[in-house]
Amino acid sequence: MNIHTPIREALARCITRDEPSRFGPAMATDDAGRFAGLVRLERLITALTDEPAVADGSTSGGCAVPSEAP
C-alpha cells in the first residue's frame, strides 16, 4: 500500500489477505514505489479509532508510516 492510502482502505486490504499473513505487518511504499516502512494492523486500528470522522463518516488521514521501528 502507498503511504497515502486511506486508513479504512488499508485495513480492508489487510483483513482480506490470506489467513497466515492477515494480521502481519503491511509494507508501505512512497509515491515512487520505494519501500517506506512497515505498518502494523494495530497501528491502523488505533489510528482509525483515534481519528475524528468527517461529515460523510469517512476519515481524512492516510496510512502514514510511523517514524519508529515496528
PDB file of N, CA and C in Angstrom:
ATOM      1  N   MET A   1       0.828  -1.164   0.000  1.00  0.00           N
ATOM      2  CA  MET A   1       0.000   0.000   0.000  1.00  0.00           C
ATOM      3  C   MET A   1       0.881   1.239   0.000  1.00  0.00           C
ATOM      4  N   ASN A   2       0.346   2.300  -0.513  1.00  0.00           N
ATOM      5  CA  ASN A   2       1.045   3.572  -0.580  1.00  0.00           C
ATOM      6  C   ASN A   2       0.854   4.310   0.745  1.00  0.00           C
ATOM      7  N   ILE A   3       1.800   5.161   1.103  1.00  0.00           N
ATOM      8  CA  ILE A   3       1.692   5.895   2.369  1.00  0.00           C
ATOM      9  C   ILE A   3       0.495   6.836   2.405  1.00  0.00           C
ATOM     10  N   HIS A   4      -0.108   7.102   1.253  1.00  0.00           N
ATOM     11  CA  HIS A   4      -1.282   7.967   1.197  1.00  0.00           C
ATOM     12  C   HIS A   4      -2.592   7.179   1.126  1.00  0.00           C
ATOM     13  N   THR A   5      -2.507   5.859   1.236  1.00  0.00           N
ATOM     14  CA  THR A   5      -3.709   5.022   1.233  1.00  0.00           C
ATOM     15  C   THR A   5      -4.564   5.381   2.447  1.00  0.00           C
ATOM     16  N   PRO A   6      -5.841   5.653   2.258  1.00  0.00           N
ATOM     17  CA  PRO A   6      -6.703   5.948   3.413  1.00  0.00           C
ATOM     18  C   PRO A   6      -6.709   4.778   4.397  1.00  0.00           C
ATOM     19  N   ILE A   7      -6.815   5.099   5.666  1.00  0.00           N
ATOM     20  CA  ILE A   7      -6.723   4.088   6.714  1.00  0.00           C
ATOM     21  C   ILE A   7      -7.779   3.000   6.543  1.00  0.00           C
ATOM     22  N   ARG A   8      -9.013   3.369   6.256  1.00  0.00           N
ATOM     23  CA  ARG A   8     -10.072   2.364   6.077  1.00  0.00           C
ATOM     24  C   ARG A   8      -9.736   1.409   4.932  1.00  0.00           C
ATOM     25  N   GLU A   9      -9.202   1.931   3.852  1.00  0.00           N
ATOM     26  CA  GLU A   9      -8.826   1.087   2.713  1.00  0.00           C
ATOM     27  C   GLU A   9      -7.665   0.170   3.086  1.00  0.00           C
ATOM     28  N   ALA A  10      -6.684   0.697   3.809  1.00  0.00           N
ATOM     29  CA  ALA A  10      -5.543  -0.117   4.235  1.00  0.00           C
ATOM     30  C   ALA A  10      -6.010  -1.264   5.126  1.00  0.00           C
ATOM     31  N   LEU A  11      -6.915  -0.970   6.053  1.00  0.00           N
ATOM     32  CA  LEU A  11      -7.456  -2.026   6.918  1.00  0.00           C
ATOM     33  C   LEU A  11      -8.216  -3.075   6.114  1.00  0.00           C
ATOM     34  N   ALA A  12      -9.005  -2.629   5.152  1.00  0.00           N
ATOM     35  CA  ALA A  12      -9.763  -3.567   4.319  1.00  0.00           C
ATOM     36  C   ALA A  12      -8.813  -4.482   3.549  1.00  0.00           C
ATOM     37  N   ARG A  13      -7.729  -3.917   3.039  1.00  0.00           N
ATOM     38  CA  ARG A  13      -6.752  -4.744   2.313  1.00  0.00           C
ATOM     39  C   ARG A  13      -6.107  -5.757   3.239  1.00  0.00           C
ATOM     40  N   CYS A  14      -5.751  -5.330   4.447  1.00  0.00           N
ATOM     41  CA  CYS A  14      -5.089  -6.232   5.392  1.00  0.00           C
ATOM     42  C   CYS A  14      -6.008  -7.372   5.807  1.00  0.00           C
ATOM     43  N   ILE A  15      -7.248  -7.064   6.111  1.00  0.00           N
ATOM     44  CA  ILE A  15      -8.157  -8.073   6.640  1.00  0.00           C
ATOM     45  C   ILE A  15      -8.599  -9.074   5.573  1.00  0.00           C
ATOM     46  N   THR A  16      -8.422  -8.740   4.301  1.00  0.00           N
ATOM     47  CA  THR A  16      -8.795  -9.677   3.244  1.00  0.00           C
ATOM     48  C   THR A  16      -7.604 -10.482   2.722  1.00  0.00           C
ATOM     49  N   ARG A  17      -6.435 -10.301   3.339  1.00  0.00           N
ATOM     50  CA  ARG A  17      -5.272 -11.113   2.938  1.00  0.00           C
ATOM     51  C   ARG A  17      -5.486 -12.559   3.367  1.00  0.00           C
ATOM     52  N   ASP A  18      -4.663 -13.455   2.816  1.00  0.00           N
ATOM     53  CA  ASP A  18      -4.715 -14.858   3.212  1.00  0.00           C
ATOM     54  C   ASP A  18      -4.499 -14.965   4.718  1.00  0.00           C
ATOM     55  N   GLU A  19      -5.132 -15.966   5.311  1.00  0.00           N
ATOM     56  CA  GLU A  19      -5.117 -16.110   6.763  1.00  0.00           C
ATOM     57  C   GLU A  19      -3.727 -16.089   7.396  1.00  0.00           C
ATOM     58  N   PRO A  20      -2.728 -16.770   6.855  1.00  0.00           N
ATOM     59  CA  PRO A  20      -1.413 -16.754   7.507  1.00  0.00           C
ATOM     60  C   PRO A  20      -0.778 -15.356   7.611  1.00  0.00           C
ATOM     61  N   SER A  21      -1.093 -14.466   6.689  1.00  0.00           N
ATOM     62  CA  SER A  21      -0.481 -13.129   6.716  1.00  0.00           C
ATOM     63  C   SER A  21      -1.463 -12.027   7.094  1.00  0.00           C
ATOM     64  N   ARG A  22      -2.692 -12.395   7.385  1.00  0.00           N
ATOM     65  CA  ARG A  22      -3.760 -11.406   7.621  1.00  0.00           C
ATOM     66  C   ARG A  22      -3.402 -10.381   8.686  1.00  0.00           C
ATOM     67  N   PHE A  23      -2.827 -10.809   9.790  1.00  0.00           N
ATOM     68  CA  PHE A  23      -2.573  -9.893  10.895  1.00  0.00           C
ATOM     69  C   PHE A  23      -1.112  -9.470  10.994  1.00  0.00           C
ATOM     70  N   GLY A  24      -0.317  -9.820  10.012  1.00  0.00           N
ATOM     71  CA  GLY A  24       1.074  -9.400   9.977  1.00  0.00           C
ATOM     72  C   GLY A  24       1.199  -7.968   9.470  1.00  0.00           C
ATOM     73  N   PRO A  25       2.378  -7.384   9.613  1.00  0.00           N
ATOM     74  CA  PRO A  25       2.574  -6.012   9.134  1.00  0.00           C
ATOM     75  C   PRO A  25       2.443  -5.922   7.614  1.00  0.00           C
ATOM     76  N   ALA A  26       2.024  -4.758   7.159  1.00  0.00           N
ATOM     77  CA  ALA A  26       1.893  -4.499   5.727  1.00  0.00           C
ATOM     78  C   ALA A  26       3.023  -3.574   5.282  1.00  0.00           C
ATOM     79  N   MET A  27       3.497  -3.796   4.085  1.00  0.00           N
ATOM     80  CA  MET A  27       4.559  -2.953   3.550  1.00  0.00           C
ATOM     81  C   MET A  27       3.955  -1.675   2.984  1.00  0.00           C
ATOM     82  N   ALA A  28       4.586  -0.556   3.287  1.00  0.00           N
ATOM     83  CA  ALA A  28       4.151   0.729   2.742  1.00  0.00           C
ATOM     84  C   ALA A  28       5.230   1.245   1.795  1.00  0.00           C
ATOM     85  N   THR A  29       4.789   1.860   0.701  1.00  0.00           N
ATOM     86  CA  THR A  29       5.713   2.433  -0.275  1.00  0.00           C
ATOM     87  C   THR A  29       5.429   3.921  -0.444  1.00  0.00           C
ATOM     88  N   ASP A  30       6.443   4.646  -0.909  1.00  0.00           N
ATOM     89  CA  ASP A  30       6.240   6.062  -1.204  1.00  0.00           C
ATOM     90  C   ASP A  30       5.664   6.192  -2.608  1.00  0.00           C
ATOM     91  N   ASP A  31       5.513   7.424  -3.079  1.00  0.00           N
ATOM     92  CA  ASP A  31       4.898   7.649  -4.389  1.00  0.00           C
ATOM     93  C   ASP A  31       5.732   7.113  -5.548  1.00  0.00           C
ATOM     94  N   ALA A  32       7.027   6.880  -5.315  1.00  0.00           N
ATOM     95  CA  ALA A  32       7.887   6.331  -6.356  1.00  0.00           C
ATOM     96  C   ALA A  32       7.940   4.806  -6.296  1.00  0.00           C
ATOM     97  N   GLY A  33       7.178   4.204  -5.362  1.00  0.00           N
ATOM     98  CA  GLY A  33       7.163   2.756  -5.234  1.00  0.00           C
ATOM     99  C   GLY A  33       8.286   2.194  -4.392  1.00  0.00           C
ATOM    100  N   ARG A  34       9.027   3.067  -3.701  1.00  0.00           N
ATOM    101  CA  ARG A  34      10.130   2.619  -2.844  1.00  0.00           C
ATOM    102  C   ARG A  34       9.600   2.251  -1.460  1.00  0.00           C
ATOM    103  N   PHE A  35      10.258   1.279  -0.860  1.00  0.00           N
ATOM    104  CA  PHE A  35       9.889   0.850   0.493  1.00  0.00           C
ATOM    105  C   PHE A  35       9.976   2.037   1.446  1.00  0.00           C
ATOM    106  N   ALA A  36       8.905   2.252   2.214  1.00  0.00           N
ATOM    107  CA  ALA A  36       8.880   3.360   3.177  1.00  0.00           C
ATOM    108  C   ALA A  36       8.769   2.859   4.609  1.00  0.00           C
ATOM    109  N   GLY A  37       8.392   1.613   4.794  1.00  0.00           N
ATOM    110  CA  GLY A  37       8.290   1.068   6.141  1.00  0.00           C
ATOM    111  C   GLY A  37       7.220   0.006   6.229  1.00  0.00           C
ATOM    112  N   LEU A  38       7.039  -0.471   7.449  1.00  0.00           N
ATOM    113  CA  LEU A  38       6.016  -1.470   7.726  1.00  0.00           C
ATOM    114  C   LEU A  38       4.939  -0.838   8.593  1.00  0.00           C
ATOM    115  N   VAL A  39       3.709  -1.234   8.347  1.00  0.00           N
ATOM    116  CA  VAL A  39       2.583  -0.716   9.116  1.00  0.00           C
ATOM    117  C   VAL A  39       1.914  -1.892   9.803  1.00  0.00           C
ATOM    118  N   ARG A  40       1.849  -1.844  11.122  1.00  0.00           N
ATOM    119  CA  ARG A  40       1.192  -2.908  11.876  1.00  0.00           C
ATOM    120  C   ARG A  40      -0.309  -2.675  11.898  1.00  0.00           C
ATOM    121  N   LEU A  41      -1.056  -3.748  11.861  1.00  0.00           N
ATOM    122  CA  LEU A  41      -2.509  -3.688  11.895  1.00  0.00           C
ATOM    123  C   LEU A  41      -2.994  -2.953  13.142  1.00  0.00           C
ATOM    124  N   GLU A  42      -2.319  -3.166  14.252  1.00  0.00           N
ATOM    125  CA  GLU A  42      -2.685  -2.493  15.497  1.00  0.00           C
ATOM    126  C   GLU A  42      -2.597  -0.977  15.357  1.00  0.00           C
ATOM    127  N   ARG A  43      -1.580  -0.493  14.633  1.00  0.00           N
ATOM    128  CA  ARG A  43      -1.423   0.953  14.432  1.00  0.00           C
ATOM    129  C   ARG A  43      -2.539   1.496  13.549  1.00  0.00           C
ATOM    130  N   LEU A  44      -2.943   0.731  12.542  1.00  0.00           N
ATOM    131  CA  LEU A  44      -4.041   1.169  11.684  1.00  0.00           C
ATOM    132  C   LEU A  44      -5.345   1.262  12.476  1.00  0.00           C
ATOM    133  N   ILE A  45      -5.611   0.258  13.285  1.00  0.00           N
ATOM    134  CA  ILE A  45      -6.832   0.262  14.088  1.00  0.00           C
ATOM    135  C   ILE A  45      -6.819   1.434  15.056  1.00  0.00           C
ATOM    136  N   THR A  46      -5.708   1.648  15.732  1.00  0.00           N
ATOM    137  CA  THR A  46      -5.597   2.761  16.675  1.00  0.00           C
ATOM    138  C   THR A  46      -5.771   4.093  15.963  1.00  0.00           C
ATOM    139  N   ALA A  47      -5.147   4.242  14.803  1.00  0.00           N
ATOM    140  CA  ALA A  47      -5.283   5.494  14.049  1.00  0.00           C
ATOM    141  C   ALA A  47      -6.725   5.729  13.637  1.00  0.00           C
ATOM    142  N   LEU A  48      -7.420   4.683  13.252  1.00  0.00           N
ATOM    143  CA  LEU A  48      -8.810   4.814  12.834  1.00  0.00           C
ATOM    144  C   LEU A  48      -9.708   5.163  14.013  1.00  0.00           C
ATOM    145  N   THR A  49      -9.491   4.534  15.143  1.00  0.00           N
ATOM    146  CA  THR A  49     -10.361   4.779  16.292  1.00  0.00           C
ATOM    147  C   THR A  49     -10.052   6.098  16.982  1.00  0.00           C
ATOM    148  N   ASP A  50      -8.843   6.617  16.835  1.00  0.00           N
ATOM    149  CA  ASP A  50      -8.470   7.896  17.444  1.00  0.00           C
ATOM    150  C   ASP A  50      -8.754   9.086  16.539  1.00  0.00           C
ATOM    151  N   GLU A  51      -9.031   8.836  15.263  1.00  0.00           N
ATOM    152  CA  GLU A  51      -9.192   9.907  14.283  1.00  0.00           C
ATOM    153  C   GLU A  51     -10.639  10.346  14.209  1.00  0.00           C
ATOM    154  N   PRO A  52     -10.902  11.660  14.323  1.00  0.00           N
ATOM    155  CA  PRO A  52     -12.287  12.113  14.210  1.00  0.00           C
ATOM    156  C   PRO A  52     -12.823  11.912  12.794  1.00  0.00           C
ATOM    157  N   ALA A  53     -14.068  11.523  12.693  1.00  0.00           N
ATOM    158  CA  ALA A  53     -14.702  11.320  11.394  1.00  0.00           C
ATOM    159  C   ALA A  53     -15.149  12.659  10.826  1.00  0.00           C
ATOM    160  N   VAL A  54     -15.167  12.750   9.502  1.00  0.00           N
ATOM    161  CA  VAL A  54     -15.704  13.932   8.855  1.00  0.00           C
ATOM    162  C   VAL A  54     -17.194  13.714   8.609  1.00  0.00           C
ATOM    163  N   ALA A  55     -17.873  14.696   8.108  1.00  0.00           N
ATOM    164  CA  ALA A  55     -19.337  14.666   7.993  1.00  0.00           C
ATOM    165  C   ALA A  55     -19.888  13.440   7.279  1.00  0.00           C
ATOM    166  N   ASP A  56     -19.206  12.943   6.249  1.00  0.00           N
ATOM    167  CA  ASP A  56     -19.747  11.799   5.500  1.00  0.00           C
ATOM    168  C   ASP A  56     -19.408  10.454   6.132  1.00  0.00           C
ATOM    169  N   GLY A  57     -18.763  10.468   7.306  1.00  0.00           N
ATOM    170  CA  GLY A  57     -18.429   9.229   8.000  1.00  0.00           C
ATOM    171  C   GLY A  57     -17.081   8.647   7.622  1.00  0.00           C
ATOM    172  N   SER A  58     -16.419   9.241   6.639  1.00  0.00           N
ATOM    173  CA  SER A  58     -15.092   8.756   6.261  1.00  0.00           C
ATOM    174  C   SER A  58     -14.045   9.423   7.145  1.00  0.00           C
ATOM    175  N   THR A  59     -12.808   9.026   6.954  1.00  0.00           N
ATOM    176  CA  THR A  59     -11.726   9.673   7.682  1.00  0.00           C
ATOM    177  C   THR A  59     -10.824  10.366   6.686  1.00  0.00           C
ATOM    178  N   SER A  60     -10.119  11.347   7.156  1.00  0.00           N
ATOM    179  CA  SER A  60      -9.322  12.155   6.245  1.00  0.00           C
ATOM    180  C   SER A  60      -7.882  11.690   6.126  1.00  0.00           C
ATOM    181  N   GLY A  61      -7.383  10.935   7.080  1.00  0.00           N
ATOM    182  CA  GLY A  61      -5.965  10.606   7.121  1.00  0.00           C
ATOM    183  C   GLY A  61      -5.559   9.498   6.182  1.00  0.00           C
ATOM    184  N   GLY A  62      -4.270   9.465   5.880  1.00  0.00           N
ATOM    185  CA  GLY A  62      -3.700   8.392   5.084  1.00  0.00           C
ATOM    186  C   GLY A  62      -2.976   7.411   5.972  1.00  0.00           C
ATOM    187  N   CYS A  63      -2.296   6.513   5.381  1.00  0.00           N
ATOM    188  CA  CYS A  63      -1.609   5.437   6.069  1.00  0.00           C
ATOM    189  C   CYS A  63      -0.163   5.851   6.334  1.00  0.00           C
ATOM    190  N   ALA A  64       0.037   6.905   7.074  1.00  0.00           N
ATOM    191  CA  ALA A  64       1.367   7.424   7.330  1.00  0.00           C
ATOM    192  C   ALA A  64       2.211   6.382   8.049  1.00  0.00           C
ATOM    193  N   VAL A  65       3.435   6.251   7.635  1.00  0.00           N
ATOM    194  CA  VAL A  65       4.352   5.288   8.228  1.00  0.00           C
ATOM    195  C   VAL A  65       4.939   5.915   9.487  1.00  0.00           C
ATOM    196  N   PRO A  66       4.845   5.224  10.645  1.00  0.00           N
ATOM    197  CA  PRO A  66       5.392   5.786  11.868  1.00  0.00           C
ATOM    198  C   PRO A  66       6.914   5.936  11.777  1.00  0.00           C
ATOM    199  N   SER A  67       7.428   6.900  12.525  1.00  0.00           N
ATOM    200  CA  SER A  67       8.869   7.157  12.448  1.00  0.00           C
ATOM    201  C   SER A  67       9.683   6.132  13.229  1.00  0.00           C
ATOM    202  N   GLU A  68       9.093   5.511  14.238  1.00  0.00           N
ATOM    203  CA  GLU A  68       9.835   4.496  14.977  1.00  0.00           C
ATOM    204  C   GLU A  68       9.703   3.130  14.312  1.00  0.00           C
ATOM    205  N   ALA A  69      10.595   2.252  14.659  1.00  0.00           N
ATOM    206  CA  ALA A  69      10.584   0.906  14.065  1.00  0.00           C
ATOM    207  C   ALA A  69       9.357   0.157  14.536  1.00  0.00           C
ATOM    208  N   PRO A  70       8.801  -0.746  13.699  1.00  0.00           N
ATOM    209  CA  PRO A  70       7.606  -1.508  14.092  1.00  0.00           C
ATOM    210  C   PRO A  70       7.896  -2.478  15.216  1.00  0.00           C
TER     211      PRO A  70
END
